[in-house]
Amino acid sequence: MMTTPMVAAVLVPLVLWRMVSRIRRLTSRQRSKTWRHRTTLVFFPLLVLVLGAVSLKGGLLGIAALVAGLPVGAVLGRMAIKRTRFEQVGDDYYFTPHAPIGLAVAALFMGRMAWRAWEFYQEGAFQHPEAFQHHEFVSNPLTLVIFGVLAGYYMSYAFGLLSWRQRSASLTIPA
């Protein structure tokens, strides 16, 4: 059986690597891939539904928090898409995200997840799996509102990218 330090030795580098790759993605020019934008528009609503169902155990406050975060994130996503730089090079489409808004949303979510992990570590929930079952990691209303902001942001941003691609495609006249 793996001990907590062994699990941390594996998870911490993995989480840090994902954070760095996310930050790079939020601050650099990227090729627009419609399949990725569509996947975001399927994945995040499904995740919102799953988290909503899980949070029902804790009452309506969790659902209300999740639902309250969604429009905030959607507004932030709309603001970010308006500040995104778009370009077409030949048949390829590229965009450079507006970094400050995306970084703020990502940092808010990553910070909350780190805080929740620290709380669970302090309570010893990681060392005793049965204790982990009694403390829902994500059903905390603050966690849910922050996830709602993240989900609303990514869904709104993906929708904006697909809209841009559709407008750009209709402007391109085939030879």
PDB file of C-alpha atoms in Angstrom:
ATOM      1  CA  MET A   1       0.000   0.000   0.000  1.00  0.00           C
ATOM      2  CA  MET A   2       1.279   3.475  -0.907  1.00  0.00           C
ATOM      3  CA  THR A   3       1.849   5.918   1.912  1.00  0.00           C
ATOM      4  CA  THR A   4       0.863   9.582   1.777  1.00  0.00           C
ATOM      5  CA  PRO A   5       4.432  10.805   1.036  1.00  0.00           C
ATOM      6  CA  MET A   6       4.671   8.317  -1.846  1.00  0.00           C
ATOM      7  CA  VAL A   7       1.339   9.456  -3.284  1.00  0.00           C
ATOM      8  CA  ALA A   8       2.407  13.099  -2.909  1.00  0.00           C
ATOM      9  CA  ALA A   9       5.729  12.344  -4.632  1.00  0.00           C
ATOM     10  CA  VAL A  10       3.787  11.093  -7.639  1.00  0.00           C
ATOM     11  CA  LEU A  11       0.881  13.553  -7.647  1.00  0.00           C
ATOM     12  CA  VAL A  12       2.669  16.836  -6.933  1.00  0.00           C
ATOM     13  CA  PRO A  13       4.941  16.733 -10.018  1.00  0.00           C
ATOM     14  CA  LEU A  14       1.997  15.642 -12.172  1.00  0.00           C
ATOM     15  CA  VAL A  15      -0.181  18.492 -10.929  1.00  0.00           C
ATOM     16  CA  LEU A  16       2.637  21.031 -11.340  1.00  0.00           C
ATOM     17  CA  TRP A  17       3.285  19.824 -14.899  1.00  0.00           C
ATOM     18  CA  ARG A  18      -0.430  20.239 -15.766  1.00  0.00           C
ATOM     19  CA  MET A  19      -0.458  23.708 -14.204  1.00  0.00           C
ATOM     20  CA  VAL A  20       2.568  24.808 -16.233  1.00  0.00           C
ATOM     21  CA  SER A  21       1.100  23.409 -19.456  1.00  0.00           C
ATOM     22  CA  ARG A  22      -2.211  25.165 -18.723  1.00  0.00           C
ATOM     23  CA  ILE A  23      -0.439  28.467 -18.128  1.00  0.00           C
ATOM     24  CA  ARG A  24       1.488  28.090 -21.390  1.00  0.00           C
ATOM     25  CA  ARG A  25      -1.744  27.396 -23.228  1.00  0.00           C
ATOM     26  CA  LEU A  26      -3.382  30.478 -21.720  1.00  0.00           C
ATOM     27  CA  THR A  27      -0.559  32.793 -22.746  1.00  0.00           C
ATOM     28  CA  SER A  28       0.632  31.645 -26.161  1.00  0.00           C
ATOM     29  CA  ARG A  29      -0.545  31.447 -29.760  1.00  0.00           C
ATOM     30  CA  GLN A  30      -2.450  28.247 -30.487  1.00  0.00           C
ATOM     31  CA  ARG A  31      -3.811  26.498 -33.524  1.00  0.00           C
ATOM     32  CA  SER A  32      -7.589  26.474 -33.423  1.00  0.00           C
ATOM     33  CA  LYS A  33      -8.968  22.951 -33.582  1.00  0.00           C
ATOM     34  CA  THR A  34     -12.735  22.747 -33.855  1.00  0.00           C
ATOM     35  CA  TRP A  35     -12.817  19.246 -32.348  1.00  0.00           C
ATOM     36  CA  ARG A  36     -11.187  20.608 -29.203  1.00  0.00           C
ATOM     37  CA  HIS A  37     -13.656  23.487 -28.911  1.00  0.00           C
ATOM     38  CA  ARG A  38     -16.585  21.112 -29.446  1.00  0.00           C
ATOM     39  CA  THR A  39     -15.189  18.688 -26.867  1.00  0.00           C
ATOM     40  CA  THR A  40     -15.097  21.521 -24.342  1.00  0.00           C
ATOM     41  CA  LEU A  41     -18.748  22.264 -25.080  1.00  0.00           C
ATOM     42  CA  VAL A  42     -19.641  18.622 -24.364  1.00  0.00           C
ATOM     43  CA  PHE A  43     -17.246  17.849 -21.497  1.00  0.00           C
ATOM     44  CA  PHE A  44     -17.892  20.843 -19.241  1.00  0.00           C
ATOM     45  CA  PRO A  45     -21.718  20.650 -19.288  1.00  0.00           C
ATOM     46  CA  LEU A  46     -21.460  16.942 -18.456  1.00  0.00           C
ATOM     47  CA  LEU A  47     -19.058  17.696 -15.622  1.00  0.00           C
ATOM     48  CA  VAL A  48     -21.387  20.421 -14.323  1.00  0.00           C
ATOM     49  CA  LEU A  49     -24.255  17.904 -14.302  1.00  0.00           C
ATOM     50  CA  VAL A  50     -22.161  15.297 -12.481  1.00  0.00           C
ATOM     51  CA  LEU A  51     -20.968  17.790  -9.869  1.00  0.00           C
ATOM     52  CA  GLY A  52     -24.513  19.075  -9.501  1.00  0.00           C
ATOM     53  CA  ALA A  53     -25.774  15.548  -8.874  1.00  0.00           C
ATOM     54  CA  VAL A  54     -22.980  14.855  -6.363  1.00  0.00           C
ATOM     55  CA  SER A  55     -23.616  18.116  -4.544  1.00  0.00           C
ATOM     56  CA  LEU A  56     -27.331  17.337  -4.133  1.00  0.00           C
ATOM     57  CA  LYS A  57     -26.388  15.270  -1.075  1.00  0.00           C
ATOM     58  CA  GLY A  58     -25.364  18.487   0.667  1.00  0.00           C
ATOM     59  CA  GLY A  59     -28.600  20.320  -0.104  1.00  0.00           C
ATOM     60  CA  LEU A  60     -29.509  23.123  -2.443  1.00  0.00           C
ATOM     61  CA  LEU A  61     -26.729  25.488  -1.374  1.00  0.00           C
ATOM     62  CA  GLY A  62     -24.164  23.555  -3.443  1.00  0.00           C
ATOM     63  CA  ILE A  63     -26.384  23.587  -6.533  1.00  0.00           C
ATOM     64  CA  ALA A  64     -27.064  27.296  -6.058  1.00  0.00           C
ATOM     65  CA  ALA A  65     -23.337  27.978  -5.764  1.00  0.00           C
ATOM     66  CA  LEU A  66     -22.561  26.011  -8.929  1.00  0.00           C
ATOM     67  CA  VAL A  67     -25.340  27.743 -10.856  1.00  0.00           C
ATOM     68  CA  ALA A  68     -24.225  31.170  -9.556  1.00  0.00           C
ATOM     69  CA  GLY A  69     -20.683  30.647 -10.825  1.00  0.00           C
ATOM     70  CA  LEU A  70     -21.698  29.737 -14.385  1.00  0.00           C
ATOM     71  CA  PRO A  71     -22.867  33.192 -15.573  1.00  0.00           C
ATOM     72  CA  VAL A  72     -19.880  34.885 -13.934  1.00  0.00           C
ATOM     73  CA  GLY A  73     -17.564  32.580 -15.863  1.00  0.00           C
ATOM     74  CA  ALA A  74     -19.579  33.086 -19.052  1.00  0.00           C
ATOM     75  CA  VAL A  75     -19.187  36.868 -18.777  1.00  0.00           C
ATOM     76  CA  LEU A  76     -15.446  36.492 -18.171  1.00  0.00           C
ATOM     77  CA  GLY A  77     -15.188  34.159 -21.176  1.00  0.00           C
ATOM     78  CA  ARG A  78     -17.023  36.668 -23.354  1.00  0.00           C
ATOM     79  CA  MET A  79     -14.716  39.459 -22.162  1.00  0.00           C
ATOM     80  CA  ALA A  80     -11.679  37.287 -22.910  1.00  0.00           C
ATOM     81  CA  ILE A  81     -12.860  36.282 -26.383  1.00  0.00           C
ATOM     82  CA  LYS A  82     -13.353  39.964 -27.276  1.00  0.00           C
ATOM     83  CA  ARG A  83      -9.702  40.566 -26.351  1.00  0.00           C
ATOM     84  CA  THR A  84      -8.344  37.478 -28.102  1.00  0.00           C
ATOM     85  CA  ARG A  85      -6.189  37.950 -31.186  1.00  0.00           C
ATOM     86  CA  PHE A  86      -7.325  35.862 -34.155  1.00  0.00           C
ATOM     87  CA  GLU A  87      -5.472  35.107 -37.356  1.00  0.00           C
ATOM     88  CA  GLN A  88      -5.706  32.884 -40.387  1.00  0.00           C
ATOM     89  CA  VAL A  89      -2.580  31.676 -42.163  1.00  0.00           C
ATOM     90  CA  GLY A  90      -3.499  29.817 -45.315  1.00  0.00           C
ATOM     91  CA  ASP A  91      -5.976  27.134 -44.285  1.00  0.00           C
ATOM     92  CA  ASP A  92      -4.910  27.218 -40.641  1.00  0.00           C
ATOM     93  CA  TYR A  93      -6.565  29.237 -37.906  1.00  0.00           C
ATOM     94  CA  TYR A  94      -4.719  30.569 -34.857  1.00  0.00           C
ATOM     95  CA  PHE A  95      -5.675  32.492 -31.769  1.00  0.00           C
ATOM     96  CA  THR A  96      -3.759  34.093 -28.934  1.00  0.00           C
ATOM     97  CA  PRO A  97      -5.873  34.163 -25.769  1.00  0.00           C
ATOM     98  CA  HIS A  98      -6.185  37.230 -23.605  1.00  0.00           C
ATOM     99  CA  ALA A  99      -3.942  35.964 -20.820  1.00  0.00           C
ATOM    100  CA  PRO A 100      -4.957  38.030 -17.751  1.00  0.00           C
ATOM    101  CA  ILE A 101      -8.553  36.810 -17.570  1.00  0.00           C
ATOM    102  CA  GLY A 102      -7.724  33.182 -18.356  1.00  0.00           C
ATOM    103  CA  LEU A 103      -4.868  33.158 -15.872  1.00  0.00           C
ATOM    104  CA  ALA A 104      -7.042  34.667 -13.149  1.00  0.00           C
ATOM    105  CA  VAL A 105      -9.761  32.037 -13.648  1.00  0.00           C
ATOM    106  CA  ALA A 106      -7.236  29.178 -13.761  1.00  0.00           C
ATOM    107  CA  ALA A 107      -5.339  30.491 -10.713  1.00  0.00           C
ATOM    108  CA  LEU A 108      -8.576  30.845  -8.750  1.00  0.00           C
ATOM    109  CA  PHE A 109      -9.530  27.237  -9.481  1.00  0.00           C
ATOM    110  CA  MET A 110      -6.041  25.796  -8.926  1.00  0.00           C
ATOM    111  CA  GLY A 111      -5.707  27.747  -5.696  1.00  0.00           C
ATOM    112  CA  ARG A 112      -9.022  26.404  -4.437  1.00  0.00           C
ATOM    113  CA  MET A 113      -8.071  22.825  -5.308  1.00  0.00           C
ATOM    114  CA  ALA A 114      -4.735  23.251  -3.530  1.00  0.00           C
ATOM    115  CA  TRP A 115      -6.510  24.663  -0.477  1.00  0.00           C
ATOM    116  CA  ARG A 116      -8.998  21.777  -0.394  1.00  0.00           C
ATOM    117  CA  ALA A 117      -6.153  19.259  -0.737  1.00  0.00           C
ATOM    118  CA  TRP A 118      -4.340  20.969   2.143  1.00  0.00           C
ATOM    119  CA  GLU A 119      -7.487  20.833   4.288  1.00  0.00           C
ATOM    120  CA  PHE A 120      -7.880  17.129   3.611  1.00  0.00           C
ATOM    121  CA  TYR A 121      -4.228  16.508   4.343  1.00  0.00           C
ATOM    122  CA  GLN A 122      -4.527  18.376   7.650  1.00  0.00           C
ATOM    123  CA  GLU A 123      -7.587  16.324   8.602  1.00  0.00           C
ATOM    124  CA  GLY A 124      -5.773  13.096   7.751  1.00  0.00           C
ATOM    125  CA  ALA A 125      -8.421  12.155   5.206  1.00  0.00           C
ATOM    126  CA  PHE A 126      -5.799  10.975   2.688  1.00  0.00           C
ATOM    127  CA  GLN A 127      -4.350   8.501   5.199  1.00  0.00           C
ATOM    128  CA  HIS A 128      -7.733   7.020   6.086  1.00  0.00           C
ATOM    129  CA  PRO A 129      -9.813   6.272   2.969  1.00  0.00           C
ATOM    130  CA  GLU A 130     -12.976   5.778   5.041  1.00  0.00           C
ATOM    131  CA  ALA A 131     -12.634   9.377   6.317  1.00  0.00           C
ATOM    132  CA  PHE A 132     -12.335  10.620   2.743  1.00  0.00           C
ATOM    133  CA  GLN A 133     -15.769   9.189   1.976  1.00  0.00           C
ATOM    134  CA  HIS A 134     -17.333  11.269   4.758  1.00  0.00           C
ATOM    135  CA  HIS A 135     -15.798  14.537   3.507  1.00  0.00           C
ATOM    136  CA  GLU A 136     -16.865  15.370   0.013  1.00  0.00           C
ATOM    137  CA  PHE A 137     -13.903  16.972  -1.719  1.00  0.00           C
ATOM    138  CA  VAL A 138     -15.900  18.983  -4.265  1.00  0.00           C
ATOM    139  CA  SER A 139     -19.318  19.480  -2.673  1.00  0.00           C
ATOM    140  CA  ASN A 140     -18.228  22.543  -0.696  1.00  0.00           C
ATOM    141  CA  PRO A 141     -20.253  25.562  -1.942  1.00  0.00           C
ATOM    142  CA  LEU A 142     -17.153  27.745  -2.356  1.00  0.00           C
ATOM    143  CA  THR A 143     -15.489  25.033  -4.423  1.00  0.00           C
ATOM    144  CA  LEU A 144     -18.639  24.664  -6.527  1.00  0.00           C
ATOM    145  CA  VAL A 145     -19.004  28.388  -7.209  1.00  0.00           C
ATOM    146  CA  ILE A 146     -15.362  28.544  -8.307  1.00  0.00           C
ATOM    147  CA  PHE A 147     -15.819  25.478 -10.512  1.00  0.00           C
ATOM    148  CA  GLY A 148     -18.934  27.142 -11.954  1.00  0.00           C
ATOM    149  CA  VAL A 149     -16.833  30.170 -12.880  1.00  0.00           C
ATOM    150  CA  LEU A 150     -14.229  27.911 -14.521  1.00  0.00           C
ATOM    151  CA  ALA A 151     -16.835  25.902 -16.444  1.00  0.00           C
ATOM    152  CA  GLY A 152     -18.745  29.004 -17.540  1.00  0.00           C
ATOM    153  CA  TYR A 153     -15.508  30.603 -18.715  1.00  0.00           C
ATOM    154  CA  TYR A 154     -14.358  27.617 -20.766  1.00  0.00           C
ATOM    155  CA  MET A 155     -17.773  26.991 -22.305  1.00  0.00           C
ATOM    156  CA  SER A 156     -18.209  30.641 -23.249  1.00  0.00           C
ATOM    157  CA  TYR A 157     -14.681  30.845 -24.634  1.00  0.00           C
ATOM    158  CA  ALA A 158     -15.094  27.636 -26.673  1.00  0.00           C
ATOM    159  CA  PHE A 159     -18.380  28.938 -28.050  1.00  0.00           C
ATOM    160  CA  GLY A 160     -16.652  32.191 -29.017  1.00  0.00           C
ATOM    161  CA  LEU A 161     -13.876  30.296 -30.790  1.00  0.00           C
ATOM    162  CA  LEU A 162     -16.358  28.174 -32.740  1.00  0.00           C
ATOM    163  CA  SER A 163     -18.324  31.300 -33.680  1.00  0.00           C
ATOM    164  CA  TRP A 164     -15.136  32.949 -34.944  1.00  0.00           C
ATOM    165  CA  ARG A 165     -14.259  29.849 -36.979  1.00  0.00           C
ATOM    166  CA  GLN A 166     -17.746  29.755 -38.490  1.00  0.00           C
ATOM    167  CA  ARG A 167     -17.623  33.467 -39.401  1.00  0.00           C
ATOM    168  CA  SER A 168     -14.124  33.068 -40.870  1.00  0.00           C
ATOM    169  CA  ALA A 169     -15.152  30.036 -42.913  1.00  0.00           C
ATOM    170  CA  SER A 170     -18.153  31.891 -44.380  1.00  0.00           C
ATOM    171  CA  LEU A 171     -15.869  34.777 -45.403  1.00  0.00           C
ATOM    172  CA  THR A 172     -13.430  32.462 -47.199  1.00  0.00           C
ATOM    173  CA  ILE A 173     -14.410  32.175 -50.821  1.00  0.00           C
ATOM    174  CA  PRO A 174     -13.379  28.886 -52.454  1.00  0.00           C
ATOM    175  CA  ALA A 175     -11.216  29.216 -55.561  1.00  0.00           C
TER     176      ALA A 175
END
